[in-house]
PDB file of C-alpha atoms in Angstrom:
ATOM      1  CA  GLY C   1      -6.943 -15.746  -6.485  1.00 62.00           C
ATOM      2  CA  GLN C   2      -6.837 -12.018  -7.041  1.00 66.00           C
ATOM      3  CA  GLN C   3      -3.648 -10.838  -8.642  1.00 83.00           C
ATOM      4  CA  VAL C   4      -2.232  -7.477  -9.719  1.00 90.00           C
ATOM      5  CA  MET C   5       0.754  -7.148 -12.036  1.00 93.00           C
ATOM      6  CA  GLN C   6       2.614  -4.203 -12.887  1.00 96.00           C
ATOM      7  CA  ILE C   7       5.242  -3.347 -15.210  1.00 96.00           C
ATOM      8  CA  PRO C   8       8.267  -2.328 -15.365  1.00 97.00           C
ATOM      9  CA  GLN C   9       9.582  -3.260 -12.046  1.00 95.00           C
ATOM     10  CA  TYR C  10      12.241  -0.510 -12.519  1.00 96.00           C
ATOM     11  CA  GLN C  11      12.510   2.496 -14.643  1.00 97.00           C
ATOM     12  CA  HIS C  12      15.520   4.747 -14.955  1.00 97.00           C
ATOM     13  CA  VAL C  13      14.932   7.882 -17.077  1.00 97.00           C
ATOM     14  CA  GLN C  14      16.913  11.162 -17.710  1.00 97.00           C
ATOM     15  CA  GLU C  15      15.134  14.252 -16.399  1.00 98.00           C
ATOM     16  CA  GLY C  16      12.889  15.392 -18.648  1.00 98.00           C
ATOM     17  CA  GLU C  17      11.778  12.187 -20.238  1.00 98.00           C
ATOM     18  CA  ASP C  18       8.395  10.791 -20.018  1.00 98.00           C
ATOM     19  CA  PHE C  19       7.523   7.753 -17.823  1.00 98.00           C
ATOM     20  CA  THR C  20       4.716   5.310 -17.773  1.00 98.00           C
ATOM     21  CA  THR C  21       3.903   2.156 -15.754  1.00 98.00           C
ATOM     22  CA  TYR C  22       1.110  -0.294 -16.477  1.00 98.00           C
ATOM     23  CA  CYS C  23      -1.039  -2.096 -14.067  1.00 97.00           C
ATOM     24  CA  ASN C  24      -3.179  -5.295 -15.193  1.00 96.00           C
ATOM     25  CA  SER C  25      -5.568  -7.414 -12.933  1.00 93.00           C
ATOM     26  CA  SER C  26      -6.690 -10.960 -13.700  1.00 88.00           C
ATOM     27  CA  THR C  27     -10.199  -9.990 -12.732  1.00 89.00           C
ATOM     28  CA  THR C  28     -12.473  -7.063 -13.318  1.00 91.00           C
ATOM     29  CA  LEU C  29     -11.943  -4.240 -10.841  1.00 91.00           C
ATOM     30  CA  SER C  30     -14.562  -1.884  -9.258  1.00 90.00           C
ATOM     31  CA  ASN C  31     -12.000   0.655  -8.995  1.00 92.00           C
ATOM     32  CA  ILE C  32      -8.177   1.193  -8.974  1.00 95.00           C
ATOM     33  CA  GLN C  33      -6.257   3.366  -6.905  1.00 96.00           C
ATOM     34  CA  TRP C  34      -2.781   4.711  -7.469  1.00 98.00           C
ATOM     35  CA  TYR C  35      -0.189   5.500  -4.747  1.00 98.00           C
ATOM     36  CA  LYS C  36       3.186   6.792  -4.452  1.00 98.00           C
ATOM     37  CA  GLN C  37       5.890   5.880  -2.026  1.00 97.00           C
ATOM     38  CA  ARG C  38       9.078   8.291  -1.524  1.00 96.00           C
ATOM     39  CA  PRO C  39      12.206   6.559  -0.503  1.00 93.00           C
ATOM     40  CA  GLY C  40      12.049   5.681   3.108  1.00 90.00           C
ATOM     41  CA  GLY C  41       8.563   6.970   3.398  1.00 94.00           C
ATOM     42  CA  HIS C  42       5.028   5.332   3.309  1.00 96.00           C
ATOM     43  CA  PRO C  43       2.612   5.161   0.307  1.00 96.00           C
ATOM     44  CA  VAL C  44       0.576   8.131  -0.335  1.00 97.00           C
ATOM     45  CA  PHE C  45      -2.830   8.079  -2.192  1.00 97.00           C
ATOM     46  CA  LEU C  46      -2.669   9.956  -5.663  1.00 98.00           C
ATOM     47  CA  ILE C  47      -5.984   9.062  -7.233  1.00 97.00           C
ATOM     48  CA  GLN C  48      -8.717   6.671  -7.915  1.00 95.00           C
ATOM     49  CA  LEU C  49     -10.502   5.578 -11.126  1.00 96.00           C
ATOM     50  CA  VAL C  50     -13.895   4.120 -11.179  1.00 94.00           C
ATOM     51  CA  LYS C  51     -15.471   4.201 -14.660  1.00 95.00           C
ATOM     52  CA  SER C  52     -14.420   2.314 -17.546  1.00 97.00           C
ATOM     53  CA  GLY C  53     -12.280   4.207 -19.823  1.00 97.00           C
ATOM     54  CA  GLU C  54     -11.768   7.068 -17.454  1.00 97.00           C
ATOM     55  CA  VAL C  55      -8.881   9.341 -17.806  1.00 98.00           C
ATOM     56  CA  LYS C  56      -7.773  11.739 -14.912  1.00 98.00           C
ATOM     57  CA  LYS C  57      -5.012  14.180 -15.040  1.00 98.00           C
ATOM     58  CA  GLN C  58      -2.915  15.867 -12.194  1.00 97.00           C
ATOM     59  CA  LYS C  59      -0.489  18.327 -13.601  1.00 97.00           C
ATOM     60  CA  ARG C  60       2.070  16.161 -15.426  1.00 98.00           C
ATOM     61  CA  LEU C  61       0.490  12.940 -14.327  1.00 98.00           C
ATOM     62  CA  THR C  62      -2.214  11.238 -16.466  1.00 98.00           C
ATOM     63  CA  PHE C  63      -4.091   7.953 -15.142  1.00 98.00           C
ATOM     64  CA  GLN C  64      -6.071   5.861 -17.237  1.00 98.00           C
ATOM     65  CA  PHE C  65      -8.714   3.127 -16.482  1.00 98.00           C
ATOM     66  CA  GLY C  66      -9.117   0.463 -19.365  1.00 97.00           C
ATOM     67  CA  GLU C  67     -12.358  -0.074 -20.944  1.00 96.00           C
ATOM     68  CA  ALA C  68     -12.550  -3.532 -19.531  1.00 96.00           C
ATOM     69  CA  LYS C  69     -11.645  -2.350 -16.081  1.00 95.00           C
ATOM     70  CA  LYS C  70      -8.779  -4.802 -15.962  1.00 95.00           C
ATOM     71  CA  ASN C  71      -5.961  -2.479 -16.628  1.00 96.00           C
ATOM     72  CA  SER C  72      -4.452   0.980 -15.877  1.00 98.00           C
ATOM     73  CA  SER C  73      -1.592   3.220 -16.535  1.00 98.00           C
ATOM     74  CA  LEU C  74       0.199   6.054 -15.063  1.00 98.00           C
ATOM     75  CA  HIS C  75       2.090   8.371 -17.328  1.00 98.00           C
ATOM     76  CA  ILE C  76       4.175  11.160 -16.106  1.00 98.00           C
ATOM     77  CA  THR C  77       5.298  13.829 -18.852  1.00 98.00           C
ATOM     78  CA  ALA C  78       8.760  15.443 -18.575  1.00 98.00           C
ATOM     79  CA  THR C  79      10.041  13.804 -15.278  1.00 98.00           C
ATOM     80  CA  GLN C  80      11.416  15.769 -12.354  1.00 97.00           C
ATOM     81  CA  THR C  81      13.838  14.648  -9.682  1.00 97.00           C
ATOM     82  CA  THR C  82      11.031  15.034  -7.347  1.00 97.00           C
ATOM     83  CA  ASP C  83       8.970  12.127  -9.102  1.00 98.00           C
ATOM     84  CA  VAL C  84      11.396   9.595  -7.752  1.00 98.00           C
ATOM     85  CA  GLY C  85       9.891   6.886  -5.737  1.00 97.00           C
ATOM     86  CA  THR C  86       7.557   3.791  -6.331  1.00 97.00           C
ATOM     87  CA  TYR C  87       4.512   3.795  -7.775  1.00 98.00           C
ATOM     88  CA  PHE C  88       1.813   1.393  -6.820  1.00 97.00           C
ATOM     89  CA  CYS C  89      -1.595   0.679  -8.361  1.00 96.00           C
ATOM     90  CA  ALA C  90      -4.355  -0.963  -6.126  1.00 94.00           C
ATOM     91  CA  GLY C  91      -7.280  -2.852  -7.227  1.00 90.00           C
ATOM     92  CA  ASN C  92     -10.522  -3.001  -5.593  1.00 85.00           C
ATOM     93  CA  HIS C  93     -13.097  -5.713  -6.484  1.00 76.00           C
ATOM     94  CA  ASN C  94     -16.819  -5.819  -6.034  1.00 66.00           C
ATOM     95  CA  TYR C  95     -16.561  -7.980  -2.812  1.00 62.00           C
ATOM     96  CA  GLY C  96     -14.983  -8.094   0.456  1.00 58.00           C
ATOM     97  CA  GLN C  97     -13.040  -5.210   2.042  1.00 58.00           C
ATOM     98  CA  ASN C  98      -9.696  -6.213   0.746  1.00 70.00           C
ATOM     99  CA  PHE C  99      -7.756  -4.556  -2.146  1.00 78.00           C
ATOM    100  CA  VAL C 100      -4.996  -5.859  -3.830  1.00 85.00           C
ATOM    101  CA  PHE C 101      -1.521  -3.837  -4.448  1.00 90.00           C
ATOM    102  CA  GLY C 102       0.625  -4.369  -7.448  1.00 92.00           C
ATOM    103  CA  PRO C 103       4.331  -5.049  -7.018  1.00 93.00           C
ATOM    104  CA  GLY C 104       5.269  -1.367  -7.624  1.00 96.00           C
ATOM    105  CA  THR C 105       7.209   0.366 -10.334  1.00 97.00           C
ATOM    106  CA  ARG C 106      10.467   2.008  -9.039  1.00 96.00           C
ATOM    107  CA  LEU C 107      11.340   5.110 -10.605  1.00 97.00           C
ATOM    108  CA  SER C 108      14.868   7.021 -10.828  1.00 97.00           C
ATOM    109  CA  VAL C 109      15.067  10.263 -12.432  1.00 97.00           C
ATOM    110  CA  LEU C 110      18.943  11.114 -13.173  1.00 94.00           C
ATOM    111  CA  PRO C 111      19.640  14.981 -13.261  1.00 89.00           C
TER     112      PRO C 111
ATOM    113  CA  SER V   1      -9.615  15.175  10.836  1.00 84.00           C
ATOM    114  CA  GLN V   2      -8.248  11.610  10.804  1.00 84.00           C
ATOM    115  CA  THR V   3      -4.723  10.515  11.920  1.00 92.00           C
ATOM    116  CA  ILE V   4      -2.943   7.129  12.061  1.00 96.00           C
ATOM    117  CA  HIS V   5      -0.269   6.567  14.646  1.00 95.00           C
ATOM    118  CA  GLN V   6       2.058   3.634  14.307  1.00 96.00           C
ATOM    119  CA  TRP V   7       4.995   3.053  16.528  1.00 92.00           C
ATOM    120  CA  PRO V   8       7.894   2.396  16.842  1.00 93.00           C
ATOM    121  CA  ALA V   9       9.467   3.806  14.061  1.00 94.00           C
ATOM    122  CA  THR V  10      12.343   1.607  14.093  1.00 96.00           C
ATOM    123  CA  LEU V  11      13.248  -1.669  16.097  1.00 97.00           C
ATOM    124  CA  VAL V  12      16.079  -3.906  16.407  1.00 98.00           C
ATOM    125  CA  GLN V  13      15.191  -7.255  18.015  1.00 97.00           C
ATOM    126  CA  PRO V  14      17.131 -10.529  18.464  1.00 98.00           C
ATOM    127  CA  VAL V  15      16.188 -13.858  16.817  1.00 98.00           C
ATOM    128  CA  GLY V  16      13.468 -15.550  19.073  1.00 97.00           C
ATOM    129  CA  SER V  17      12.228 -12.481  20.785  1.00 98.00           C
ATOM    130  CA  PRO V  18       8.772 -11.406  20.924  1.00 97.00           C
ATOM    131  CA  LEU V  19       7.249  -8.625  18.846  1.00 97.00           C
ATOM    132  CA  SER V  20       4.423  -6.209  19.315  1.00 96.00           C
ATOM    133  CA  LEU V  21       3.649  -3.173  17.004  1.00 97.00           C
ATOM    134  CA  GLU V  22       0.806  -0.977  17.618  1.00 96.00           C
ATOM    135  CA  CYS V  23      -1.229   1.056  15.402  1.00 97.00           C
ATOM    136  CA  THR V  24      -4.267   3.404  16.342  1.00 97.00           C
ATOM    137  CA  VAL V  25      -6.526   5.620  14.406  1.00 97.00           C
ATOM    138  CA  GLU V  26      -8.242   8.799  15.575  1.00 95.00           C
ATOM    139  CA  GLY V  27     -11.027  10.639  14.045  1.00 93.00           C
ATOM    140  CA  THR V  28     -13.102   7.643  12.428  1.00 93.00           C
ATOM    141  CA  SER V  29     -15.152   4.822  13.534  1.00 92.00           C
ATOM    142  CA  ASN V  30     -15.324   1.096  12.447  1.00 93.00           C
ATOM    143  CA  PRO V  31     -12.423   1.551   9.877  1.00 94.00           C
ATOM    144  CA  ASN V  32     -10.972  -1.295   8.005  1.00 93.00           C
ATOM    145  CA  LEU V  33      -7.587  -1.868   9.273  1.00 95.00           C
ATOM    146  CA  TYR V  34      -4.475  -3.393   7.576  1.00 94.00           C
ATOM    147  CA  TRP V  35      -0.942  -4.726   8.312  1.00 95.00           C
ATOM    148  CA  TYR V  36       1.648  -4.854   5.242  1.00 94.00           C
ATOM    149  CA  ARG V  37       5.023  -6.009   5.203  1.00 94.00           C
ATOM    150  CA  GLN V  38       7.585  -4.757   2.751  1.00 92.00           C
ATOM    151  CA  ALA V  39      10.861  -6.215   2.064  1.00 85.00           C
ATOM    152  CA  ALA V  40      13.533  -3.706   0.915  1.00 81.00           C
ATOM    153  CA  GLY V  41      13.136  -2.550  -2.462  1.00 78.00           C
ATOM    154  CA  ARG V  42       9.861  -4.667  -2.844  1.00 82.00           C
ATOM    155  CA  GLY V  43       6.162  -4.427  -2.965  1.00 88.00           C
ATOM    156  CA  LEU V  44       3.380  -4.335  -0.376  1.00 91.00           C
ATOM    157  CA  GLN V  45       2.617  -7.748   1.071  1.00 90.00           C
ATOM    158  CA  LEU V  46      -0.588  -7.799   2.870  1.00 90.00           C
ATOM    159  CA  LEU V  47      -0.396  -9.878   6.320  1.00 93.00           C
ATOM    160  CA  PHE V  48      -3.736  -9.259   8.070  1.00 93.00           C
ATOM    161  CA  TYR V  49      -6.751  -7.151   7.731  1.00 91.00           C
ATOM    162  CA  SER V  50      -9.776  -6.422  10.015  1.00 94.00           C
ATOM    163  CA  VAL V  51     -13.251  -5.246   9.515  1.00 92.00           C
ATOM    164  CA  GLY V  52     -14.294  -5.006  12.967  1.00 93.00           C
ATOM    165  CA  ILE V  53     -13.314  -5.627  16.606  1.00 94.00           C
ATOM    166  CA  GLY V  54     -12.031  -9.086  17.095  1.00 90.00           C
ATOM    167  CA  GLN V  55     -12.319  -9.806  13.251  1.00 92.00           C
ATOM    168  CA  ILE V  56      -8.949 -10.802  11.615  1.00 93.00           C
ATOM    169  CA  SER V  57      -8.408 -12.034   8.378  1.00 90.00           C
ATOM    170  CA  SER V  58      -5.027 -13.526   7.631  1.00 88.00           C
ATOM    171  CA  GLU V  59      -3.331 -13.628   4.111  1.00 82.00           C
ATOM    172  CA  VAL V  60      -0.352 -15.450   4.698  1.00 79.00           C
ATOM    173  CA  PRO V  61       0.438 -18.064   6.941  1.00 65.00           C
ATOM    174  CA  GLN V  62       3.580 -17.435   9.216  1.00 80.00           C
ATOM    175  CA  ASN V  63       4.665 -16.874  12.761  1.00 90.00           C
ATOM    176  CA  LEU V  64       2.869 -13.329  12.960  1.00 95.00           C
ATOM    177  CA  SER V  65      -0.514 -12.868  14.528  1.00 95.00           C
ATOM    178  CA  ALA V  66      -2.915  -9.826  14.741  1.00 96.00           C
ATOM    179  CA  SER V  67      -5.472  -8.431  16.991  1.00 96.00           C
ATOM    180  CA  ARG V  68      -7.827  -5.744  17.326  1.00 97.00           C
ATOM    181  CA  PRO V  69      -8.692  -5.199  21.022  1.00 95.00           C
ATOM    182  CA  GLN V  70     -10.715  -1.939  20.523  1.00 95.00           C
ATOM    183  CA  ASP V  71     -12.202  -0.602  17.323  1.00 96.00           C
ATOM    184  CA  ARG V  72      -9.368   1.957  16.283  1.00 96.00           C
ATOM    185  CA  GLN V  73      -6.512  -0.362  17.623  1.00 97.00           C
ATOM    186  CA  PHE V  74      -4.564  -2.815  15.521  1.00 97.00           C
ATOM    187  CA  ILE V  75      -1.730  -4.900  17.035  1.00 97.00           C
ATOM    188  CA  LEU V  76       0.886  -7.078  15.066  1.00 97.00           C
ATOM    189  CA  SER V  77       2.633  -9.529  17.338  1.00 96.00           C
ATOM    190  CA  SER V  78       4.998 -12.701  17.072  1.00 96.00           C
ATOM    191  CA  LYS V  79       5.913 -14.915  20.063  1.00 96.00           C
ATOM    192  CA  LYS V  80       9.413 -15.864  18.317  1.00 96.00           C
ATOM    193  CA  LEU V  81      10.910 -13.708  15.775  1.00 96.00           C
ATOM    194  CA  LEU V  82      12.824 -15.047  12.791  1.00 95.00           C
ATOM    195  CA  LEU V  83      15.524 -13.458  10.814  1.00 95.00           C
ATOM    196  CA  SER V  84      13.168 -13.504   7.729  1.00 92.00           C
ATOM    197  CA  ASP V  85      10.628 -11.254   9.636  1.00 94.00           C
ATOM    198  CA  SER V  86      12.890  -8.087   9.180  1.00 94.00           C
ATOM    199  CA  GLY V  87      11.234  -5.563   6.946  1.00 94.00           C
ATOM    200  CA  PHE V  88       9.230  -2.333   6.844  1.00 96.00           C
ATOM    201  CA  TYR V  89       5.795  -2.910   8.397  1.00 97.00           C
ATOM    202  CA  LEU V  90       3.115  -0.590   7.277  1.00 97.00           C
ATOM    203  CA  CYS V  91      -0.281  -0.226   9.188  1.00 97.00           C
ATOM    204  CA  ALA V  92      -3.094   1.328   6.975  1.00 96.00           C
ATOM    205  CA  TRP V  93      -6.803   2.076   7.459  1.00 95.00           C
ATOM    206  CA  ARG V  94      -9.834   3.052   5.016  1.00 93.00           C
ATOM    207  CA  GLU V  95     -13.411   3.639   5.588  1.00 91.00           C
ATOM    208  CA  THR V  96     -15.864   0.850   4.763  1.00 84.00           C
ATOM    209  CA  GLY V  97     -16.773   0.718   1.230  1.00 75.00           C
ATOM    210  CA  LEU V  98     -15.192  -0.005  -2.142  1.00 70.00           C
ATOM    211  CA  ASN V  99     -14.288   3.657  -3.392  1.00 80.00           C
ATOM    212  CA  THR V 100     -12.512   4.754  -0.324  1.00 87.00           C
ATOM    213  CA  GLU V 101      -8.693   5.269  -0.156  1.00 91.00           C
ATOM    214  CA  ALA V 102      -5.950   3.821   2.284  1.00 94.00           C
ATOM    215  CA  PHE V 103      -4.020   6.090   4.612  1.00 95.00           C
ATOM    216  CA  PHE V 104      -0.827   4.673   5.934  1.00 97.00           C
ATOM    217  CA  GLY V 105       1.043   4.959   9.048  1.00 96.00           C
ATOM    218  CA  GLN V 106       4.780   6.080   8.922  1.00 96.00           C
ATOM    219  CA  GLY V 107       5.790   2.376   9.119  1.00 96.00           C
ATOM    220  CA  THR V 108       8.161   0.635  11.517  1.00 97.00           C
ATOM    221  CA  ARG V 109      11.459  -0.598  10.040  1.00 96.00           C
ATOM    222  CA  LEU V 110      12.089  -4.031  11.908  1.00 96.00           C
ATOM    223  CA  THR V 111      15.639  -5.639  11.925  1.00 97.00           C
ATOM    224  CA  VAL V 112      15.912  -9.073  13.453  1.00 97.00           C
ATOM    225  CA  VAL V 113      19.614  -9.916  14.153  1.00 97.00           C
TER     226      VAL V 113
END
């Protein structure tokens, strides 16, 4: 079946350090979405990538979609305590109305 | 604008008791609806999704069931709760189509004792 893997599972960084989480799909995706879930909260949509090789930026966050549309990454530059939370990728396929979430990467930022 | 309501926010239920969680969406029609469960510190496990009234797809066989009696209403039920049913239950909706984002409800934290 469709699988979306995400690494690392956990990441602890010192405030100011960079952070990257990687997402890999077993099959080609039509698009990939990224969500952030703050502790105790619900996932909130961050961004969607559709095109092969696409790169999008949101302030200190950089999102990339692989050329083969099977992998993606989220990079945060100079982390802040407000970046704490779990980051999920979600892959959409070219069929059906389901989309598959990765297991998430939990980010802790030490002040 | 569209909104999603999910209740209750927290629930403590004894083992063997029934469950009913409700989710409603406003401001849209014919949305795709989803129920997820999240164990503490874990990822999102898709339980059910629906593309229309009365149409339910189950992803994980278990003692839970879902129903969609109205276009914008999605209900998660159980006849007899198990301890393993404890978790954070999230309802979500998205517009029909591939390139649409998901909007999540506030979640229900269920503890089965």
